[in-house]
Amino acid sequence: MVTVKRQKVRFDFFQVLKPDMNSGEDKTCDISNFLQEINGVKPLENRVKSYFGEPVRMDSIHVEPDHPELTYFHLTRMRDEGIASTTEKTEKLTDLNLSTDDFIAEDANCIFDSKLDVLMLQRNIHSLSQSGLLEYLELMYGGLHEGKDANILFEPVPDIESVKRALNATRYNQLTVKFASGNANVLPKIFKSFLGNFTDVFDSIGGDSLSFVIGIDRGKKSGLKSTEMRSLINDVKHNKSIFSSVLVKGKQGDAPVEIYDLINGKYSVYHTFVASKEVGKDKQKRIHLNPISVEEEMIRMYITVENCRSVVMHNLRITE
């Protein structure tokens, strides 16, 4: 039986902000007109900017026909890192010879919502991050506006339901906690009970912070004790200021394992794409995700099927 290869992709959400010089506070910022300015830059190579020495380009910019408040755009990061090929029958590695104008393409798909001033960004291992996108926009804005600064920033959309989802999990696989040494004596009772005298290490060696991980062995049928874990989660919920980070890895029923960030939770969603094609009898080769397919799925996730837009509005406390 042929095993189809799949790729799990994460999508992050950010509110686009701009400092208000009068009030001193950040206000939401509509960048849809700016995106169309970039769309007007021709030829395509004039949109290429350098990010950490690698070419980056924005392309395929368009307004979604059925949702005019949404602007889609595609980012390509062009890498020229040394990559080799081999075969199953030999141990020899052969350099892939790329010409001067050839690159390994690492792309990301994005949607900007002009009504909410919210950006939905596809995250891949080597693709452009939110900081890379921000740097690119600054460079393009300066080129189009006589060196002026775009002066925008991306604020992650919070995940205000992370604690609730963690409490509703039916299995817990791992707990990761980090806190400052100054808070060792004010930890909730349940944390103090299993840390015991270990917090005295702070005084003896002068550490500034402590982190620990409690987990289970891979393949173990039972997880961490649910009652005790929910008690810990509730303690964190009521004492968030004490902790630097608390991550819970678990799941609900047959759903995939999630990581619940109880302190710094950022709203993200995931989708699994088919990422292979048949290349002979009983063989599958991994292929690049089709940007058109990803764009279509992002619209489905954001507007129709999963209605992520409503979750974003809820998390940002926005009403229309």
PDB file of C-alpha atoms in Angstrom:
ATOM      1  CA  MET A   1       0.000   0.000   0.000  1.00  0.00           C
ATOM      2  CA  VAL A   2       1.339   3.420  -0.992  1.00  0.00           C
ATOM      3  CA  THR A   3       1.793   5.787   1.940  1.00  0.00           C
ATOM      4  CA  VAL A   4       0.749   9.311   1.025  1.00  0.00           C
ATOM      5  CA  LYS A   5       3.079  11.937   2.463  1.00  0.00           C
ATOM      6  CA  ARG A   6       1.434  14.778   4.352  1.00  0.00           C
ATOM      7  CA  GLN A   7       2.620  18.129   5.655  1.00  0.00           C
ATOM      8  CA  LYS A   8       1.204  19.819   8.734  1.00  0.00           C
ATOM      9  CA  VAL A   9       1.271  23.593   8.335  1.00  0.00           C
ATOM     10  CA  ARG A  10       0.821  26.253  11.007  1.00  0.00           C
ATOM     11  CA  PHE A  11      -0.886  29.585  10.432  1.00  0.00           C
ATOM     12  CA  ASP A  12      -0.310  32.512  12.801  1.00  0.00           C
ATOM     13  CA  PHE A  13      -2.384  35.659  13.236  1.00  0.00           C
ATOM     14  CA  PHE A  14      -1.189  39.212  13.860  1.00  0.00           C
ATOM     15  CA  GLN A  15      -2.869  42.560  14.289  1.00  0.00           C
ATOM     16  CA  VAL A  16      -1.098  45.242  12.266  1.00  0.00           C
ATOM     17  CA  LEU A  17      -0.449  48.333  14.386  1.00  0.00           C
ATOM     18  CA  LYS A  18       1.039  51.783  13.926  1.00  0.00           C
ATOM     19  CA  PRO A  19       2.090  54.211  16.718  1.00  0.00           C
ATOM     20  CA  ASP A  20      -0.163  57.231  17.092  1.00  0.00           C
ATOM     21  CA  MET A  21       2.054  60.259  17.645  1.00  0.00           C
ATOM     22  CA  ASN A  22      -0.741  62.255  19.303  1.00  0.00           C
ATOM     23  CA  SER A  23      -1.953  59.731  21.854  1.00  0.00           C
ATOM     24  CA  GLY A  24       1.274  57.754  22.202  1.00  0.00           C
ATOM     25  CA  GLU A  25      -0.705  54.524  21.809  1.00  0.00           C
ATOM     26  CA  ASP A  26      -0.644  51.969  19.018  1.00  0.00           C
ATOM     27  CA  LYS A  27      -3.576  51.975  16.616  1.00  0.00           C
ATOM     28  CA  THR A  28      -4.598  49.422  14.021  1.00  0.00           C
ATOM     29  CA  CYS A  29      -3.259  50.002  10.529  1.00  0.00           C
ATOM     30  CA  ASP A  30      -4.744  49.123   7.119  1.00  0.00           C
ATOM     31  CA  ILE A  31      -1.916  48.059   4.783  1.00  0.00           C
ATOM     32  CA  SER A  32      -4.137  46.969   1.858  1.00  0.00           C
ATOM     33  CA  ASN A  33      -3.350  50.114  -0.203  1.00  0.00           C
ATOM     34  CA  PHE A  34       0.353  49.646   0.487  1.00  0.00           C
ATOM     35  CA  LEU A  35       0.121  46.039  -0.746  1.00  0.00           C
ATOM     36  CA  GLN A  36      -1.412  47.332  -3.984  1.00  0.00           C
ATOM     37  CA  GLU A  37       1.452  49.823  -4.255  1.00  0.00           C
ATOM     38  CA  ILE A  38       3.862  46.894  -4.134  1.00  0.00           C
ATOM     39  CA  ASN A  39       1.694  45.103  -6.713  1.00  0.00           C
ATOM     40  CA  GLY A  40       2.272  48.032  -9.058  1.00  0.00           C
ATOM     41  CA  VAL A  41       6.047  47.648  -8.916  1.00  0.00           C
ATOM     42  CA  LYS A  42       7.174  46.164 -12.260  1.00  0.00           C
ATOM     43  CA  PRO A  43       9.114  44.182 -13.354  1.00  0.00           C
ATOM     44  CA  LEU A  44       8.979  41.523 -10.685  1.00  0.00           C
ATOM     45  CA  GLU A  45      12.701  41.671  -9.884  1.00  0.00           C
ATOM     46  CA  ASN A  46      12.216  45.248  -8.662  1.00  0.00           C
ATOM     47  CA  ARG A  47      10.336  43.801  -5.700  1.00  0.00           C
ATOM     48  CA  VAL A  48      13.341  41.770  -4.560  1.00  0.00           C
ATOM     49  CA  LYS A  49      14.920  42.847  -1.277  1.00  0.00           C
ATOM     50  CA  SER A  50      17.708  41.284   0.772  1.00  0.00           C
ATOM     51  CA  TYR A  51      16.997  39.698   4.146  1.00  0.00           C
ATOM     52  CA  PHE A  52      20.085  38.352   5.944  1.00  0.00           C
ATOM     53  CA  GLY A  53      21.834  38.186   2.600  1.00  0.00           C
ATOM     54  CA  GLU A  54      19.077  36.233   0.850  1.00  0.00           C
ATOM     55  CA  PRO A  55      16.713  37.577  -1.841  1.00  0.00           C
ATOM     56  CA  VAL A  56      13.071  37.944  -0.786  1.00  0.00           C
ATOM     57  CA  ARG A  57      10.168  38.843  -3.035  1.00  0.00           C
ATOM     58  CA  MET A  58       6.436  39.490  -2.698  1.00  0.00           C
ATOM     59  CA  ASP A  59       4.319  38.330  -5.626  1.00  0.00           C
ATOM     60  CA  SER A  60       0.829  37.154  -6.627  1.00  0.00           C
ATOM     61  CA  ILE A  61      -0.889  40.057  -4.836  1.00  0.00           C
ATOM     62  CA  HIS A  62      -4.639  40.264  -5.374  1.00  0.00           C
ATOM     63  CA  VAL A  63      -7.948  41.029  -3.685  1.00  0.00           C
ATOM     64  CA  GLU A  64     -10.125  37.968  -3.096  1.00  0.00           C
ATOM     65  CA  PRO A  65     -13.097  38.268  -5.522  1.00  0.00           C
ATOM     66  CA  ASP A  66     -15.705  36.917  -3.092  1.00  0.00           C
ATOM     67  CA  HIS A  67     -14.233  38.699  -0.074  1.00  0.00           C
ATOM     68  CA  PRO A  68     -13.058  42.183  -1.102  1.00  0.00           C
ATOM     69  CA  GLU A  69     -11.854  42.955   2.433  1.00  0.00           C
ATOM     70  CA  LEU A  70      -9.185  40.243   2.034  1.00  0.00           C
ATOM     71  CA  THR A  71      -5.919  40.768   0.156  1.00  0.00           C
ATOM     72  CA  TYR A  72      -3.862  37.686  -0.626  1.00  0.00           C
ATOM     73  CA  PHE A  73      -0.130  37.840  -1.214  1.00  0.00           C
ATOM     74  CA  HIS A  74       2.666  35.338  -1.653  1.00  0.00           C
ATOM     75  CA  LEU A  75       6.221  35.595  -0.288  1.00  0.00           C
ATOM     76  CA  THR A  76       9.245  33.804  -1.709  1.00  0.00           C
ATOM     77  CA  ARG A  77      12.542  33.500   0.116  1.00  0.00           C
ATOM     78  CA  MET A  78      15.308  32.376  -2.248  1.00  0.00           C
ATOM     79  CA  ARG A  79      18.032  30.248  -0.656  1.00  0.00           C
ATOM     80  CA  ASP A  80      21.261  29.136  -2.290  1.00  0.00           C
ATOM     81  CA  GLU A  81      22.504  26.858   0.480  1.00  0.00           C
ATOM     82  CA  GLY A  82      24.526  23.855  -0.650  1.00  0.00           C
ATOM     83  CA  ILE A  83      22.181  20.928  -1.264  1.00  0.00           C
ATOM     84  CA  ALA A  84      23.182  17.460  -2.453  1.00  0.00           C
ATOM     85  CA  SER A  85      21.276  14.573  -4.010  1.00  0.00           C
ATOM     86  CA  THR A  86      21.784  10.805  -3.729  1.00  0.00           C
ATOM     87  CA  THR A  87      20.049   7.530  -4.599  1.00  0.00           C
ATOM     88  CA  GLU A  88      18.970   4.457  -2.649  1.00  0.00           C
ATOM     89  CA  LYS A  89      21.672   2.355  -4.358  1.00  0.00           C
ATOM     90  CA  THR A  90      24.737   4.485  -3.670  1.00  0.00           C
ATOM     91  CA  GLU A  91      26.317   6.407  -0.820  1.00  0.00           C
ATOM     92  CA  LYS A  92      27.620   9.085  -3.177  1.00  0.00           C
ATOM     93  CA  LEU A  93      26.352  12.641  -2.680  1.00  0.00           C
ATOM     94  CA  THR A  94      26.141  14.942  -5.681  1.00  0.00           C
ATOM     95  CA  ASP A  95      25.875  18.719  -5.458  1.00  0.00           C
ATOM     96  CA  LEU A  96      22.811  20.214  -7.068  1.00  0.00           C
ATOM     97  CA  ASN A  97      24.306  22.679  -9.508  1.00  0.00           C
ATOM     98  CA  LEU A  98      22.172  25.798  -9.495  1.00  0.00           C
ATOM     99  CA  SER A  99      22.837  28.514 -12.034  1.00  0.00           C
ATOM    100  CA  THR A 100      23.529  32.083 -10.903  1.00  0.00           C
ATOM    101  CA  ASP A 101      19.828  32.985 -11.109  1.00  0.00           C
ATOM    102  CA  ASP A 102      18.478  29.736  -9.621  1.00  0.00           C
ATOM    103  CA  PHE A 103      17.503  29.404  -5.952  1.00  0.00           C
ATOM    104  CA  ILE A 104      15.783  27.005  -3.594  1.00  0.00           C
ATOM    105  CA  ALA A 105      12.357  28.601  -3.115  1.00  0.00           C
ATOM    106  CA  GLU A 106      10.858  28.754   0.392  1.00  0.00           C
ATOM    107  CA  ASP A 107       7.461  30.366   0.190  1.00  0.00           C
ATOM    108  CA  ALA A 108       4.666  31.495   2.476  1.00  0.00           C
ATOM    109  CA  ASN A 109       1.084  32.507   1.792  1.00  0.00           C
ATOM    110  CA  CYS A 110      -0.586  35.441   3.559  1.00  0.00           C
ATOM    111  CA  ILE A 111      -3.996  37.046   3.849  1.00  0.00           C
ATOM    112  CA  PHE A 112      -4.628  40.563   5.131  1.00  0.00           C
ATOM    113  CA  ASP A 113      -8.090  41.517   6.435  1.00  0.00           C
ATOM    114  CA  SER A 114      -8.649  45.260   5.956  1.00  0.00           C
ATOM    115  CA  LYS A 115     -11.726  45.323   8.198  1.00  0.00           C
ATOM    116  CA  LEU A 116      -9.897  43.916  11.214  1.00  0.00           C
ATOM    117  CA  ASP A 117      -6.350  44.953  10.194  1.00  0.00           C
ATOM    118  CA  VAL A 118      -5.323  41.350  10.831  1.00  0.00           C
ATOM    119  CA  LEU A 119      -2.717  39.290   9.010  1.00  0.00           C
ATOM    120  CA  MET A 120      -2.873  35.505   8.594  1.00  0.00           C
ATOM    121  CA  LEU A 121       0.624  34.143   7.883  1.00  0.00           C
ATOM    122  CA  GLN A 122       1.665  30.640   6.839  1.00  0.00           C
ATOM    123  CA  ARG A 123       4.688  29.417   8.808  1.00  0.00           C
ATOM    124  CA  ASN A 124       7.268  27.029   7.366  1.00  0.00           C
ATOM    125  CA  ILE A 125      10.698  26.057   8.674  1.00  0.00           C
ATOM    126  CA  HIS A 126      12.709  28.122   6.180  1.00  0.00           C
ATOM    127  CA  SER A 127      10.121  30.610   4.934  1.00  0.00           C
ATOM    128  CA  LEU A 128       9.973  34.253   5.938  1.00  0.00           C
ATOM    129  CA  SER A 129       8.894  34.857   9.546  1.00  0.00           C
ATOM    130  CA  GLN A 130       6.768  37.759  10.751  1.00  0.00           C
ATOM    131  CA  SER A 131       9.937  39.720  11.552  1.00  0.00           C
ATOM    132  CA  GLY A 132      11.247  39.009   8.058  1.00  0.00           C
ATOM    133  CA  LEU A 133       7.984  40.153   6.498  1.00  0.00           C
ATOM    134  CA  LEU A 134       8.057  43.304   8.606  1.00  0.00           C
ATOM    135  CA  GLU A 135      11.618  44.045   7.471  1.00  0.00           C
ATOM    136  CA  TYR A 136      10.615  43.464   3.841  1.00  0.00           C
ATOM    137  CA  LEU A 137       7.664  45.857   4.130  1.00  0.00           C
ATOM    138  CA  GLU A 138       9.897  48.510   5.686  1.00  0.00           C
ATOM    139  CA  LEU A 139      12.376  48.214   2.810  1.00  0.00           C
ATOM    140  CA  MET A 140       9.659  48.358   0.163  1.00  0.00           C
ATOM    141  CA  TYR A 141       7.961  51.315   1.860  1.00  0.00           C
ATOM    142  CA  GLY A 142      11.228  53.240   2.023  1.00  0.00           C
ATOM    143  CA  GLY A 143      11.811  52.627  -1.668  1.00  0.00           C
ATOM    144  CA  LEU A 144       8.335  53.794  -2.604  1.00  0.00           C
ATOM    145  CA  HIS A 145       8.154  56.776  -0.204  1.00  0.00           C
ATOM    146  CA  GLU A 146      11.518  58.531  -0.465  1.00  0.00           C
ATOM    147  CA  GLY A 147      13.172  56.722   2.402  1.00  0.00           C
ATOM    148  CA  LYS A 148      10.362  57.191   4.928  1.00  0.00           C
ATOM    149  CA  ASP A 149       9.618  54.498   7.527  1.00  0.00           C
ATOM    150  CA  ALA A 150       6.475  52.383   7.316  1.00  0.00           C
ATOM    151  CA  ASN A 151       6.554  52.437  11.118  1.00  0.00           C
ATOM    152  CA  ILE A 152       4.266  49.434  11.519  1.00  0.00           C
ATOM    153  CA  LEU A 153       4.448  46.451  13.837  1.00  0.00           C
ATOM    154  CA  PHE A 154       2.809  43.059  14.183  1.00  0.00           C
ATOM    155  CA  GLU A 155       1.138  42.152  17.471  1.00  0.00           C
ATOM    156  CA  PRO A 156       0.296  38.435  17.824  1.00  0.00           C
ATOM    157  CA  VAL A 157      -3.402  37.729  18.277  1.00  0.00           C
ATOM    158  CA  PRO A 158      -3.667  36.189  21.772  1.00  0.00           C
ATOM    159  CA  ASP A 159      -5.150  32.776  22.435  1.00  0.00           C
ATOM    160  CA  ILE A 160      -7.433  33.586  25.329  1.00  0.00           C
ATOM    161  CA  GLU A 161      -8.914  30.084  25.356  1.00  0.00           C
ATOM    162  CA  SER A 162      -5.622  28.205  25.837  1.00  0.00           C
ATOM    163  CA  VAL A 163      -6.224  27.574  29.566  1.00  0.00           C
ATOM    164  CA  LYS A 164      -9.793  26.431  28.899  1.00  0.00           C
ATOM    165  CA  ARG A 165      -8.653  24.009  26.194  1.00  0.00           C
ATOM    166  CA  ALA A 166      -5.887  22.690  28.435  1.00  0.00           C
ATOM    167  CA  LEU A 167      -8.404  22.001  31.201  1.00  0.00           C
ATOM    168  CA  ASN A 168     -10.633  20.136  28.732  1.00  0.00           C
ATOM    169  CA  ALA A 169      -7.821  17.864  27.538  1.00  0.00           C
ATOM    170  CA  THR A 170      -8.381  14.155  28.158  1.00  0.00           C
ATOM    171  CA  ARG A 171      -4.690  13.213  28.070  1.00  0.00           C
ATOM    172  CA  TYR A 172      -1.566  15.069  29.183  1.00  0.00           C
ATOM    173  CA  ASN A 173       1.881  14.129  27.876  1.00  0.00           C
ATOM    174  CA  GLN A 174       4.182  16.858  29.150  1.00  0.00           C
ATOM    175  CA  LEU A 175       4.457  19.879  31.418  1.00  0.00           C
ATOM    176  CA  THR A 176       7.181  22.507  30.972  1.00  0.00           C
ATOM    177  CA  VAL A 177       7.544  25.293  33.535  1.00  0.00           C
ATOM    178  CA  LYS A 178       9.916  28.250  33.826  1.00  0.00           C
ATOM    179  CA  PHE A 179      10.004  30.925  36.529  1.00  0.00           C
ATOM    180  CA  ALA A 180      12.384  33.492  37.996  1.00  0.00           C
ATOM    181  CA  SER A 181      14.336  32.734  41.150  1.00  0.00           C
ATOM    182  CA  GLY A 182      12.678  35.658  42.913  1.00  0.00           C
ATOM    183  CA  ASN A 183       9.342  33.850  42.638  1.00  0.00           C
ATOM    184  CA  ALA A 184      10.527  30.522  44.080  1.00  0.00           C
ATOM    185  CA  ASN A 185       9.077  31.309  47.510  1.00  0.00           C
ATOM    186  CA  VAL A 186       5.667  32.420  46.245  1.00  0.00           C
ATOM    187  CA  LEU A 187       4.899  29.446  44.017  1.00  0.00           C
ATOM    188  CA  PRO A 188       1.488  27.806  44.466  1.00  0.00           C
ATOM    189  CA  LYS A 189       1.506  25.032  47.076  1.00  0.00           C
ATOM    190  CA  ILE A 190       1.274  22.155  44.599  1.00  0.00           C
ATOM    191  CA  PHE A 191       4.419  23.347  42.790  1.00  0.00           C
ATOM    192  CA  LYS A 192       6.316  23.738  46.057  1.00  0.00           C
ATOM    193  CA  SER A 193       5.353  20.213  47.121  1.00  0.00           C
ATOM    194  CA  PHE A 194       7.035  18.453  44.225  1.00  0.00           C
ATOM    195  CA  LEU A 195       9.979  20.872  43.908  1.00  0.00           C
ATOM    196  CA  GLY A 196      10.757  20.454  47.589  1.00  0.00           C
ATOM    197  CA  ASN A 197      14.136  21.797  48.636  1.00  0.00           C
ATOM    198  CA  PHE A 198      15.331  21.999  45.045  1.00  0.00           C
ATOM    199  CA  THR A 199      14.538  25.722  45.033  1.00  0.00           C
ATOM    200  CA  ASP A 200      17.387  26.144  47.564  1.00  0.00           C
ATOM    201  CA  VAL A 201      19.729  25.603  44.625  1.00  0.00           C
ATOM    202  CA  PHE A 202      19.020  29.212  43.689  1.00  0.00           C
ATOM    203  CA  ASP A 203      20.686  30.439  46.846  1.00  0.00           C
ATOM    204  CA  SER A 204      23.627  28.055  46.658  1.00  0.00           C
ATOM    205  CA  ILE A 205      24.682  28.646  43.036  1.00  0.00           C
ATOM    206  CA  GLY A 206      23.065  32.018  42.293  1.00  0.00           C
ATOM    207  CA  GLY A 207      20.730  31.034  39.465  1.00  0.00           C
ATOM    208  CA  ASP A 208      18.327  33.609  38.058  1.00  0.00           C
ATOM    209  CA  SER A 209      15.701  31.237  36.700  1.00  0.00           C
ATOM    210  CA  LEU A 210      14.598  27.619  36.900  1.00  0.00           C
ATOM    211  CA  SER A 211      12.905  25.479  34.264  1.00  0.00           C
ATOM    212  CA  PHE A 212      11.846  21.854  34.385  1.00  0.00           C
ATOM    213  CA  VAL A 213      10.036  19.333  32.210  1.00  0.00           C
ATOM    214  CA  ILE A 214       7.815  16.486  33.400  1.00  0.00           C
ATOM    215  CA  GLY A 215       6.866  14.011  30.695  1.00  0.00           C
ATOM    216  CA  ILE A 216       6.104  10.412  29.808  1.00  0.00           C
ATOM    217  CA  ASP A 217       8.007   7.875  27.736  1.00  0.00           C
ATOM    218  CA  ARG A 218       7.133   7.635  24.058  1.00  0.00           C
ATOM    219  CA  GLY A 219       4.528   4.939  23.452  1.00  0.00           C
ATOM    220  CA  LYS A 220       3.199   4.879  27.007  1.00  0.00           C
ATOM    221  CA  LYS A 221      -0.556   4.306  26.942  1.00  0.00           C
ATOM    222  CA  SER A 222      -1.411   6.379  30.000  1.00  0.00           C
ATOM    223  CA  GLY A 223      -0.467  10.033  30.293  1.00  0.00           C
ATOM    224  CA  LEU A 224       0.264  12.252  33.264  1.00  0.00           C
ATOM    225  CA  LYS A 225      -2.380  12.165  36.002  1.00  0.00           C
ATOM    226  CA  SER A 226      -5.336  14.220  34.770  1.00  0.00           C
ATOM    227  CA  THR A 227      -6.678  15.352  38.153  1.00  0.00           C
ATOM    228  CA  GLU A 228      -3.306  16.639  39.314  1.00  0.00           C
ATOM    229  CA  MET A 229      -2.606  18.279  35.952  1.00  0.00           C
ATOM    230  CA  ARG A 230      -5.909  20.175  35.998  1.00  0.00           C
ATOM    231  CA  SER A 231      -5.117  21.333  39.526  1.00  0.00           C
ATOM    232  CA  LEU A 232      -1.742  22.618  38.307  1.00  0.00           C
ATOM    233  CA  ILE A 233      -3.358  24.366  35.331  1.00  0.00           C
ATOM    234  CA  ASN A 234      -5.850  26.113  37.605  1.00  0.00           C
ATOM    235  CA  ASP A 235      -3.035  27.223  39.907  1.00  0.00           C
ATOM    236  CA  VAL A 236      -1.222  28.723  36.929  1.00  0.00           C
ATOM    237  CA  LYS A 237      -4.423  30.385  35.754  1.00  0.00           C
ATOM    238  CA  HIS A 238      -4.739  32.270  39.050  1.00  0.00           C
ATOM    239  CA  ASN A 239      -1.013  33.043  39.422  1.00  0.00           C
ATOM    240  CA  LYS A 240       0.144  33.902  35.903  1.00  0.00           C
ATOM    241  CA  SER A 241       2.447  36.725  36.993  1.00  0.00           C
ATOM    242  CA  ILE A 242       4.666  34.269  38.887  1.00  0.00           C
ATOM    243  CA  PHE A 243       5.651  32.233  35.819  1.00  0.00           C
ATOM    244  CA  SER A 244       7.738  33.118  32.782  1.00  0.00           C
ATOM    245  CA  SER A 245       6.393  30.216  30.751  1.00  0.00           C
ATOM    246  CA  VAL A 246       4.106  27.223  31.253  1.00  0.00           C
ATOM    247  CA  LEU A 247       3.522  24.826  28.353  1.00  0.00           C
ATOM    248  CA  VAL A 248       1.212  21.821  28.513  1.00  0.00           C
ATOM    249  CA  LYS A 249       1.318  19.165  25.808  1.00  0.00           C
ATOM    250  CA  GLY A 250      -1.862  17.133  25.529  1.00  0.00           C
ATOM    251  CA  LYS A 251      -4.958  16.403  23.485  1.00  0.00           C
ATOM    252  CA  GLN A 252      -8.716  15.974  23.573  1.00  0.00           C
ATOM    253  CA  GLY A 253     -10.014  12.534  22.619  1.00  0.00           C
ATOM    254  CA  ASP A 254      -8.698  11.384  19.239  1.00  0.00           C
ATOM    255  CA  ALA A 255      -7.607  14.888  18.202  1.00  0.00           C
ATOM    256  CA  PRO A 256      -3.911  15.543  17.438  1.00  0.00           C
ATOM    257  CA  VAL A 257      -1.601  16.513  20.302  1.00  0.00           C
ATOM    258  CA  GLU A 258      -1.517  20.267  20.976  1.00  0.00           C
ATOM    259  CA  ILE A 259       0.761  22.536  22.958  1.00  0.00           C
ATOM    260  CA  TYR A 260      -1.220  24.799  25.281  1.00  0.00           C
ATOM    261  CA  ASP A 261       0.715  27.952  26.165  1.00  0.00           C
ATOM    262  CA  LEU A 262      -0.836  29.026  29.480  1.00  0.00           C
ATOM    263  CA  ILE A 263       1.120  32.292  29.836  1.00  0.00           C
ATOM    264  CA  ASN A 264       2.008  33.659  26.415  1.00  0.00           C
ATOM    265  CA  GLY A 265      -0.568  31.888  24.277  1.00  0.00           C
ATOM    266  CA  LYS A 266      -0.746  33.073  20.659  1.00  0.00           C
ATOM    267  CA  TYR A 267      -3.613  32.089  18.416  1.00  0.00           C
ATOM    268  CA  SER A 268      -2.540  29.628  15.718  1.00  0.00           C
ATOM    269  CA  VAL A 269      -4.333  27.034  13.622  1.00  0.00           C
ATOM    270  CA  TYR A 270      -3.035  23.999  11.750  1.00  0.00           C
ATOM    271  CA  HIS A 271      -3.977  22.187   8.556  1.00  0.00           C
ATOM    272  CA  THR A 272      -2.539  19.002   7.069  1.00  0.00           C
ATOM    273  CA  PHE A 273      -2.003  19.005   3.297  1.00  0.00           C
ATOM    274  CA  VAL A 274      -1.242  16.111   0.982  1.00  0.00           C
ATOM    275  CA  ALA A 275       2.363  16.764  -0.052  1.00  0.00           C
ATOM    276  CA  SER A 276       3.342  13.938  -2.382  1.00  0.00           C
ATOM    277  CA  LYS A 277       2.627  12.410  -5.764  1.00  0.00           C
ATOM    278  CA  GLU A 278       2.893   8.910  -7.150  1.00  0.00           C
ATOM    279  CA  VAL A 279       6.127   8.389  -9.111  1.00  0.00           C
ATOM    280  CA  GLY A 280       5.943   4.704  -9.902  1.00  0.00           C
ATOM    281  CA  LYS A 281       4.599   1.522  -8.464  1.00  0.00           C
ATOM    282  CA  ASP A 282       4.192   1.816  -4.701  1.00  0.00           C
ATOM    283  CA  LYS A 283       6.283   4.998  -4.494  1.00  0.00           C
ATOM    284  CA  GLN A 284       5.477   8.524  -3.418  1.00  0.00           C
ATOM    285  CA  LYS A 285       7.712  11.570  -3.724  1.00  0.00           C
ATOM    286  CA  ARG A 286       7.282  14.673  -1.591  1.00  0.00           C
ATOM    287  CA  ILE A 287       6.307  17.744  -3.587  1.00  0.00           C
ATOM    288  CA  HIS A 288       6.070  21.467  -2.938  1.00  0.00           C
ATOM    289  CA  LEU A 289       2.688  22.664  -1.704  1.00  0.00           C
ATOM    290  CA  ASN A 290       0.705  24.372  -4.448  1.00  0.00           C
ATOM    291  CA  PRO A 291       0.237  28.050  -3.423  1.00  0.00           C
ATOM    292  CA  ILE A 292      -3.213  28.137  -5.051  1.00  0.00           C
ATOM    293  CA  SER A 293      -4.352  25.163  -2.968  1.00  0.00           C
ATOM    294  CA  VAL A 294      -2.951  26.758   0.197  1.00  0.00           C
ATOM    295  CA  GLU A 295      -4.675  30.064  -0.596  1.00  0.00           C
ATOM    296  CA  GLU A 296      -8.021  28.310  -1.110  1.00  0.00           C
ATOM    297  CA  GLU A 297      -7.659  26.426   2.162  1.00  0.00           C
ATOM    298  CA  MET A 298      -6.717  29.610   4.040  1.00  0.00           C
ATOM    299  CA  ILE A 299      -9.936  31.269   2.827  1.00  0.00           C
ATOM    300  CA  ARG A 300     -11.912  28.223   3.917  1.00  0.00           C
ATOM    301  CA  MET A 301     -10.271  28.255   7.333  1.00  0.00           C
ATOM    302  CA  TYR A 302     -10.541  31.993   7.867  1.00  0.00           C
ATOM    303  CA  ILE A 303     -14.054  32.632   6.557  1.00  0.00           C
ATOM    304  CA  THR A 304     -16.121  29.538   5.917  1.00  0.00           C
ATOM    305  CA  VAL A 305     -15.343  26.132   7.412  1.00  0.00           C
ATOM    306  CA  GLU A 306     -13.435  26.934  10.623  1.00  0.00           C
ATOM    307  CA  ASN A 307     -14.410  30.618  10.780  1.00  0.00           C
ATOM    308  CA  CYS A 308     -11.093  31.634  12.338  1.00  0.00           C
ATOM    309  CA  ARG A 309     -12.120  35.240  11.739  1.00  0.00           C
ATOM    310  CA  SER A 310     -14.758  35.000  14.479  1.00  0.00           C
ATOM    311  CA  VAL A 311     -12.178  33.555  16.881  1.00  0.00           C
ATOM    312  CA  VAL A 312      -9.787  36.406  16.052  1.00  0.00           C
ATOM    313  CA  MET A 313     -12.552  38.941  16.721  1.00  0.00           C
ATOM    314  CA  HIS A 314     -13.402  37.238  20.007  1.00  0.00           C
ATOM    315  CA  ASN A 315      -9.773  37.143  21.119  1.00  0.00           C
ATOM    316  CA  LEU A 316      -9.225  40.804  20.202  1.00  0.00           C
ATOM    317  CA  ARG A 317     -12.636  41.766  21.632  1.00  0.00           C
ATOM    318  CA  ILE A 318     -13.707  43.301  18.305  1.00  0.00           C
ATOM    319  CA  THR A 319     -17.372  43.719  17.402  1.00  0.00           C
ATOM    320  CA  GLU A 320     -18.732  44.606  13.969  1.00  0.00           C
TER     321      GLU A 320
END
